[in-house]
XYZ file of C-alpha atoms in Angstrom:
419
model
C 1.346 14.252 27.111
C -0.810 12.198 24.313
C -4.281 12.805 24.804
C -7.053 10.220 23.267
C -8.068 12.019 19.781
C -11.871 12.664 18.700
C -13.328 10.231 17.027
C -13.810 10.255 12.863
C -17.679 9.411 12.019
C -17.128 10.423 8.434
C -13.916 8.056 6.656
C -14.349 10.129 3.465
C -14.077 13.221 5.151
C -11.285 12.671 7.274
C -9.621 10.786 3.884
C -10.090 14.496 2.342
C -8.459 16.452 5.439
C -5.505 14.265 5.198
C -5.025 14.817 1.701
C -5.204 18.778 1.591
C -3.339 18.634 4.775
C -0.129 16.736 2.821
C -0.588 18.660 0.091
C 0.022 22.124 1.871
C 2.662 20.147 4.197
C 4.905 18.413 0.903
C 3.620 19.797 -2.279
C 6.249 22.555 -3.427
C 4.931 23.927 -6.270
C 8.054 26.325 -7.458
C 9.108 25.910 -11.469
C 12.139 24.069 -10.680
C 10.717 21.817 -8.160
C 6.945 20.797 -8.976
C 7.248 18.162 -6.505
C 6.561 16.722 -2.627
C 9.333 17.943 -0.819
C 10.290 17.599 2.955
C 10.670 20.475 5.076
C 13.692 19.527 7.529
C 14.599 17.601 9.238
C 14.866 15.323 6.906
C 12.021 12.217 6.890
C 11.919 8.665 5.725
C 11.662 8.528 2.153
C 13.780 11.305 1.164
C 16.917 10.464 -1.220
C 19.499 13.099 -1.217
C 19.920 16.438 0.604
C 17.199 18.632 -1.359
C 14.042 16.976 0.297
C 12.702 14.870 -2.736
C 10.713 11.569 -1.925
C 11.534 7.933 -3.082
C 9.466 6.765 -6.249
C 7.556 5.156 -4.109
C 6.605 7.901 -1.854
C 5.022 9.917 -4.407
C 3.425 6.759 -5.588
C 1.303 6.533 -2.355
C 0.479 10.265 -2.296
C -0.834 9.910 -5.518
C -3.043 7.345 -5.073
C -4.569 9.058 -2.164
C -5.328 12.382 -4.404
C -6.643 10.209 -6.698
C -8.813 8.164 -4.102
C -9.984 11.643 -2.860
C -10.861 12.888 -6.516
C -13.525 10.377 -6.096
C -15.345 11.333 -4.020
C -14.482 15.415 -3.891
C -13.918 15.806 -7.780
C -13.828 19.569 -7.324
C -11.758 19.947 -4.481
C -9.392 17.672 -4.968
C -9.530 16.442 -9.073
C -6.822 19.549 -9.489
C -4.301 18.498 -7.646
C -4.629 15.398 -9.626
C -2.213 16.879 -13.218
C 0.436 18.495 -10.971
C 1.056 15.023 -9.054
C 1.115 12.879 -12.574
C 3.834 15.091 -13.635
C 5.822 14.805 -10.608
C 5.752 11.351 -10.843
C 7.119 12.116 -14.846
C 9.716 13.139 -13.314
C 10.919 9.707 -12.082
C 11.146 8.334 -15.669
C 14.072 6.559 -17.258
C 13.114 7.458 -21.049
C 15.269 4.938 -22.820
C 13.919 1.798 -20.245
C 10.586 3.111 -19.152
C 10.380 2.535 -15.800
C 10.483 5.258 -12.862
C 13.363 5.129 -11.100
C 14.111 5.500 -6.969
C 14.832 8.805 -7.432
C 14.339 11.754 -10.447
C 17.540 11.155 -11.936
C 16.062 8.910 -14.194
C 18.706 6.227 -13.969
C 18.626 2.556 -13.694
C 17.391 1.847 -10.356
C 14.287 0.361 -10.526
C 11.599 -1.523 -8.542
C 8.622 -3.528 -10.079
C 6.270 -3.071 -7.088
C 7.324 0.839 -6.644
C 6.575 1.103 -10.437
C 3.365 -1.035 -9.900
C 2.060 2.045 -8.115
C 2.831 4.299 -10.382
C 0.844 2.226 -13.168
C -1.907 1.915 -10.045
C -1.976 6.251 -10.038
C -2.012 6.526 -13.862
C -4.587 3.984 -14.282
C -6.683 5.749 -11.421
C -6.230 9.200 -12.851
C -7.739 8.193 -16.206
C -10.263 7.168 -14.553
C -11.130 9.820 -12.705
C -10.360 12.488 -14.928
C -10.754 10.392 -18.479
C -6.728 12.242 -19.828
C -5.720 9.682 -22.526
C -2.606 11.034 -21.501
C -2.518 8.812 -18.127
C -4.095 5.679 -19.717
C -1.124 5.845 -22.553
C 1.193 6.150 -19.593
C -0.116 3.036 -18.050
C 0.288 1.169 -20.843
C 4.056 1.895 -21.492
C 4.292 1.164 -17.930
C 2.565 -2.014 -17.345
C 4.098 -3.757 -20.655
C 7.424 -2.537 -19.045
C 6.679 -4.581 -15.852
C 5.478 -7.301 -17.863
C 9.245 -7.591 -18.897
C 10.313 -7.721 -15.893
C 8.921 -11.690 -16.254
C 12.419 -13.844 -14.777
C 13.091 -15.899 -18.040
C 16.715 -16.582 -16.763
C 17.321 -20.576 -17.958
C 20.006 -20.717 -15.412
C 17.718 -19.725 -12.343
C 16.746 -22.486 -9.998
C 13.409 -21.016 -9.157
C 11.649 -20.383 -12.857
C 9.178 -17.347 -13.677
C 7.745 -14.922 -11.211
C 8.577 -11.090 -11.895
C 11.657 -9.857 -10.276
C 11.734 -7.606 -7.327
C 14.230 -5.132 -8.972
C 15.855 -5.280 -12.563
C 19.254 -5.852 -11.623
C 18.326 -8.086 -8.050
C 17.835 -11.859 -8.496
C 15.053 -11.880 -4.959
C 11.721 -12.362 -6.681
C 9.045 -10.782 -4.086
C 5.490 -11.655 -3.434
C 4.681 -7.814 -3.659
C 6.246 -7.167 -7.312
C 4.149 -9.745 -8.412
C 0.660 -9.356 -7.262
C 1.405 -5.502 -7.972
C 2.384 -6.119 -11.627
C -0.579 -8.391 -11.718
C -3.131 -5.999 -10.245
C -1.893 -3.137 -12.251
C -2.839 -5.477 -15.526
C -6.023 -6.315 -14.158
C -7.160 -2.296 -13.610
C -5.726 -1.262 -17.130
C -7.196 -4.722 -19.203
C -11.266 -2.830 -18.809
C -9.594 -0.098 -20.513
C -8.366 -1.553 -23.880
C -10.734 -3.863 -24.431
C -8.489 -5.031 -28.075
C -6.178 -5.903 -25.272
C -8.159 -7.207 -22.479
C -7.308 -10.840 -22.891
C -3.158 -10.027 -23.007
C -3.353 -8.200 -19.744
C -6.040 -10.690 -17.896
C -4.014 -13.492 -18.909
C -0.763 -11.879 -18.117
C -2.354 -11.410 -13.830
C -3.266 -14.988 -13.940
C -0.159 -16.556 -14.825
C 1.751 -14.268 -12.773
C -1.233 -15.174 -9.524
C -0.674 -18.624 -10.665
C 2.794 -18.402 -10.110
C 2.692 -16.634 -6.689
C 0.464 -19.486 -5.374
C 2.607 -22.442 -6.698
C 5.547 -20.689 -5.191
C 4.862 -18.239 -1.933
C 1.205 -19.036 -0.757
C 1.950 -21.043 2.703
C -1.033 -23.352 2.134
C -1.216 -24.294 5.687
C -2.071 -20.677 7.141
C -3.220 -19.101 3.446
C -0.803 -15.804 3.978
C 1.347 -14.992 1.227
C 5.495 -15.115 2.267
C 7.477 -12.560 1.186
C 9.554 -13.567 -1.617
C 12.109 -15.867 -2.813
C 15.685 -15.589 -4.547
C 15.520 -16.952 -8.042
C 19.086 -18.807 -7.301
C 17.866 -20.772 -3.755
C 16.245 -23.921 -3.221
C 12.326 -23.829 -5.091
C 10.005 -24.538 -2.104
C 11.815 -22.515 0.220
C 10.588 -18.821 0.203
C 11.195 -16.206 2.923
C 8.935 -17.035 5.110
C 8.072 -13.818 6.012
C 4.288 -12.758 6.128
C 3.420 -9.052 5.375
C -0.770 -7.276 5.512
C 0.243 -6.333 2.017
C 0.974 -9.228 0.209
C -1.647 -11.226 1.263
C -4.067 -8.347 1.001
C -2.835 -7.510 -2.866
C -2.948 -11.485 -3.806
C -6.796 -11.583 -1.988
C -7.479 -8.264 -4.476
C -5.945 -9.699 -7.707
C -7.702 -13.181 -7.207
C -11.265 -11.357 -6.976
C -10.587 -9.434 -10.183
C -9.644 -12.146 -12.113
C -13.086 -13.630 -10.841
C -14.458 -10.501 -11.820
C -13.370 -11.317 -15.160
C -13.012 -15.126 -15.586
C -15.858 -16.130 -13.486
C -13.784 -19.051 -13.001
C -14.629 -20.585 -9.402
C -11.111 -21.284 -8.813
C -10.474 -17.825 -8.117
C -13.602 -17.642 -5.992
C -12.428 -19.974 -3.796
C -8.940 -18.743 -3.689
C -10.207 -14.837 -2.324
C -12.500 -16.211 -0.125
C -9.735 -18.239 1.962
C -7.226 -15.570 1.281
C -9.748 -12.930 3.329
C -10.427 -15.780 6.049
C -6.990 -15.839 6.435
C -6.139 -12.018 6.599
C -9.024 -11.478 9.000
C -8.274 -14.645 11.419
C -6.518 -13.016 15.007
C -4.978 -16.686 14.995
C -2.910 -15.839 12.050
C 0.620 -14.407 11.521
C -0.824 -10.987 10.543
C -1.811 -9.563 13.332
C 0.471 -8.999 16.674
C -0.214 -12.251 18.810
C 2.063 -11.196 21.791
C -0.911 -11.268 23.844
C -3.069 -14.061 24.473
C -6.220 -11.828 24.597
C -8.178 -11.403 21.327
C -9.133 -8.168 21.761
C -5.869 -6.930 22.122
C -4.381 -8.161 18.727
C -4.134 -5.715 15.631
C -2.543 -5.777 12.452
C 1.255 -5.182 13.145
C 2.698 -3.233 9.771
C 2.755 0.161 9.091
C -0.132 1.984 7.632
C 1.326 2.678 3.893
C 1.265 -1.630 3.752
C -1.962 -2.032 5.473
C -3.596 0.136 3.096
C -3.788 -2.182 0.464
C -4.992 -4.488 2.215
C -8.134 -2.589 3.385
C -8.388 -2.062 -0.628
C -8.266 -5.698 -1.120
C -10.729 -6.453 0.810
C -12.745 -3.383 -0.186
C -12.596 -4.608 -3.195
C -13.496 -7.966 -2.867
C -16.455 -7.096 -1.139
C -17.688 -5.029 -4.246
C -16.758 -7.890 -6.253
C -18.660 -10.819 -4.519
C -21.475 -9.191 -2.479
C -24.147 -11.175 -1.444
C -22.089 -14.110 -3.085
C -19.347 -13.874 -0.033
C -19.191 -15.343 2.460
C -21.356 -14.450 5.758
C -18.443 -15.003 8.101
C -15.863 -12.907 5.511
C -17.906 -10.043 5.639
C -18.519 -10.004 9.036
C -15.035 -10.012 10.116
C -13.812 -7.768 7.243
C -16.234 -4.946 8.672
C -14.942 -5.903 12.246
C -11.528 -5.162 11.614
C -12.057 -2.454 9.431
C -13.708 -0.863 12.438
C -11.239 -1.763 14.878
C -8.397 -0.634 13.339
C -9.946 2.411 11.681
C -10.514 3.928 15.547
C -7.172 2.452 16.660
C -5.734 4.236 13.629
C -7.010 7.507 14.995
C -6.472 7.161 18.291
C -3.110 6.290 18.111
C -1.311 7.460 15.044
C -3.306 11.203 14.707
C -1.192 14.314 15.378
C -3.585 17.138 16.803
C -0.702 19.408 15.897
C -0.131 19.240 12.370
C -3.479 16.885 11.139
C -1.094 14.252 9.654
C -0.414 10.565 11.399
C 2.299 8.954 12.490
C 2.527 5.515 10.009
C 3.369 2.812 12.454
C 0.501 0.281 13.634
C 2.790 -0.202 16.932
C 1.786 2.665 18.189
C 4.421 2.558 21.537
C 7.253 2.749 19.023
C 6.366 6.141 18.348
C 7.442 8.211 21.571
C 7.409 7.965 25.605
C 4.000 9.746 25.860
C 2.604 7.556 23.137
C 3.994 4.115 24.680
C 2.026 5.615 27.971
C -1.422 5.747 26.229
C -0.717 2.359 24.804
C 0.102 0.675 27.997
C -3.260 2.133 29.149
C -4.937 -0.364 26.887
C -2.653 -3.208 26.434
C -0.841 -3.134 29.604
C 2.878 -2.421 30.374
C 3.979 -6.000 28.253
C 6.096 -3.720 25.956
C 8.265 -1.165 26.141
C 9.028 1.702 24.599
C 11.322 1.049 21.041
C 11.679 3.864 19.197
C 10.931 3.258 15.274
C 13.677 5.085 13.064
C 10.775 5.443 10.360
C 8.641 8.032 12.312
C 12.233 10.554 13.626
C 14.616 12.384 11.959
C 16.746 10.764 9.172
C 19.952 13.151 10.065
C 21.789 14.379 13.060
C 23.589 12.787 15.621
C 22.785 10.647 18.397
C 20.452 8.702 19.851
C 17.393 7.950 18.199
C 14.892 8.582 20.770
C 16.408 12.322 21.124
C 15.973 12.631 17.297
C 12.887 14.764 16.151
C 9.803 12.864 15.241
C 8.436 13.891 11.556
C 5.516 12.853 9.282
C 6.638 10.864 6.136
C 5.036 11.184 2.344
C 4.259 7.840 2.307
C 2.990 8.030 5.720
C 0.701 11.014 4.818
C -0.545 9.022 1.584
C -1.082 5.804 2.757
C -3.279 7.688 5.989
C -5.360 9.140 3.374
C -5.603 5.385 1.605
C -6.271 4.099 4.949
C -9.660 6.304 5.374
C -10.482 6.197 1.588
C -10.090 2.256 1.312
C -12.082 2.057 4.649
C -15.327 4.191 4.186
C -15.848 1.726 0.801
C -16.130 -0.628 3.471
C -17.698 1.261 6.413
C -18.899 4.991 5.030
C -19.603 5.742 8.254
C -18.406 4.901 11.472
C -20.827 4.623 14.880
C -19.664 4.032 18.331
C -20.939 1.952 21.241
């Protein structure tokens, strides 16, 4: 049986916990490994039979070290070299880019390698290694490329989704933009080439995917469909990476056109009448952000972000709500997705997908509307059988973005009080 967890007063702290907890859990520090790897059974995110992560997985965990280095430089700022060089080992020397997996080869996202550049850039930061900043910078010009200059495409510009895919997705964009925007402060000599760079690639994403009716960011489109009709599918993480890139290139620009643009984005991606949250239930209290935790993440560091950036300038109603939700779903976080037994949490935000016992705590609160649907993402990824009989297990990216989640909300709340 699922019992109700204690609650976390201190985001940082429990950010930190999470951290060294994943680190012990994944981290296999052996000379011929130097990596995250999964103990069996095998978890989402792991390619092959030897229990290495996805790119993308080691992405996340990075950035939460990194977020943790922070604020616990000595605790956590060692951790930070071994994790750059296991993302290394993702490289494809001759194109690069980091590939899905460590062989290096041609298999290759935009907005996986968009958080690799985010990890880099971070690192430097934190640690001020040249080494990391020069690794951005191959990086990010490398995504630049990835620009779709195809003359025979219906839909013109936008960066591509993958290198060899024609689907052109909200997320590779507003990554590849971001990631110019956190280098450009940097190199100042080459400020202006990345700034301008994230606005013609934001200007893109809101001539082609920003729904202007709802202001949520669809998902994508395919460079050889009909311009004007995008998937209209609306993720936490593209709107909240589009919300974070438009305040930076205020930041920068000062140019209220970009102003105006973050401050509807946020209305939008804190509204309970909008696309991003569950609205199966008519109640308003009852409706929470419905994606799992490693895309919510970066939406809590939008809007972290854009509340650094605007401050008293936002606003009232914005920051009211973005401190709202940030509450709510930091204590549904924790009473829903922690594990008591290992200190890691489970990554989906529909928390009765998770197991029987969990469903049975959920209906507690929300009533018996939904039943219980087993989400392949949190069990075993081998074995026979039916999926609820399958083991559940924590994930990489799971473990990272949980980390994200409490590091990207104590810049909003640092510290959390209860009625």
């Amino acid at each position: 049986m699922v019992q109700e967890n204690s609650k976390v007063n201190n985001p940082n702290l429990e950010g930190y916990n999470v951290v060294r907890r994943y680190w012990d859990w994944f981290y296999n520090p052996a000379p011929d490994r130097q990596t995250f790897i999964a103990p069996r059974p095998k978890c989402s995110g792991v390619i092959g039979d030897d229990g290495r992560f996805n790119v993308w997985s080691v992405a996340v965990a990075a950035q939460g070290i990194v977020d943790g280095a922070r604020v616990y430089p000595q605790e956590l700022g060692p951790l930070i070299d071994p994790t750059v060089k296991a993302l290394y080992q993702f490289k494809n020397n001759n194109l690069r880019g980091y590939s899905v997996s460590s062989n290096g080869d041609g298999d290759i996202y935009y907005d996986d390698d968009a958080q690799v550049a985010f990890a880099f850039v971070a690192a430097y930061e934190v640690t001020q290694n040249k080494e990391y900043l020069d690794s951005a910078r191959e990086l990010i010009r490398y995504l630049i490329g990835g620009w779709n200059n195809d003359g025979n495409a219906k839909v013109k510009g936008g960066i591509l989704w993958h290198r060899d895919k024609p689907y052109i997705s909200a997320i590779s964009n507003t990554e590849v933009a971001l990631s110019c925007l956190r280098i450009a402060k940097f190199i100042p000599n080459e400020k202006d080439y990345f700034v301008n760079w994230a606005a013609k690639i934001i200007d893109w994403v809101i001539d082609n995917l920003l729904d202007k009716e709802d202001y949520l960011v669809t998902d994508g489109i395919d460079k050889n469909s009909t311009p004007g009709e995008p998937n209209r599918m609306k993720w936490t993480y593209n709107t909240g990476t589009t919300l974070n890139a438009t305040a930076l290139l205020y930041e920068y620009t000062h140019d209220e056109k970009w102003a105006k643009l973050s401050h509807d984005l946020v209305a939008a991606a804190v509204s309970r009448d909008r696309s991003l949250f569950c609205r199966d239930y008519i109640e308003q209290d009852r409706r929470y952000w419905r994606d799992p935790s490693y895309f919510i993440q970066l939406l809590l560091e939008g809007l972290a972000d854009y509340l650094l950036i605007f401050g008293d300038k936002a606003p009232e109603d914005n920051v009211k709500k973005i401190k709202e939700e940030t509450f709510r779903h930091l204590d549904f976080f924790r009473k829903y997705n922690y594990d008591p037994k290992d200190g890691l949490y489970f990554q989906t935000f529909e928390p009765y997908r998770i197991s029987p016992d969990h469903h049975k705590l959920y209906c507690e609160q929300f009533g018996d509307q939904k039943g219980f649907d087993p989400n392949n993402e949190e069990r075993s990824q081998e074995g026979d059988g039916p999926l609820e009989n399958k083991p559940l297990v924590k994930t990489l990216i799971g473990s990272g973005a949980a980390a994200r989640i409490w590091f990207q909300g104590a810049r909003i709340l640092p510290e959390l009080h209860y009625g």
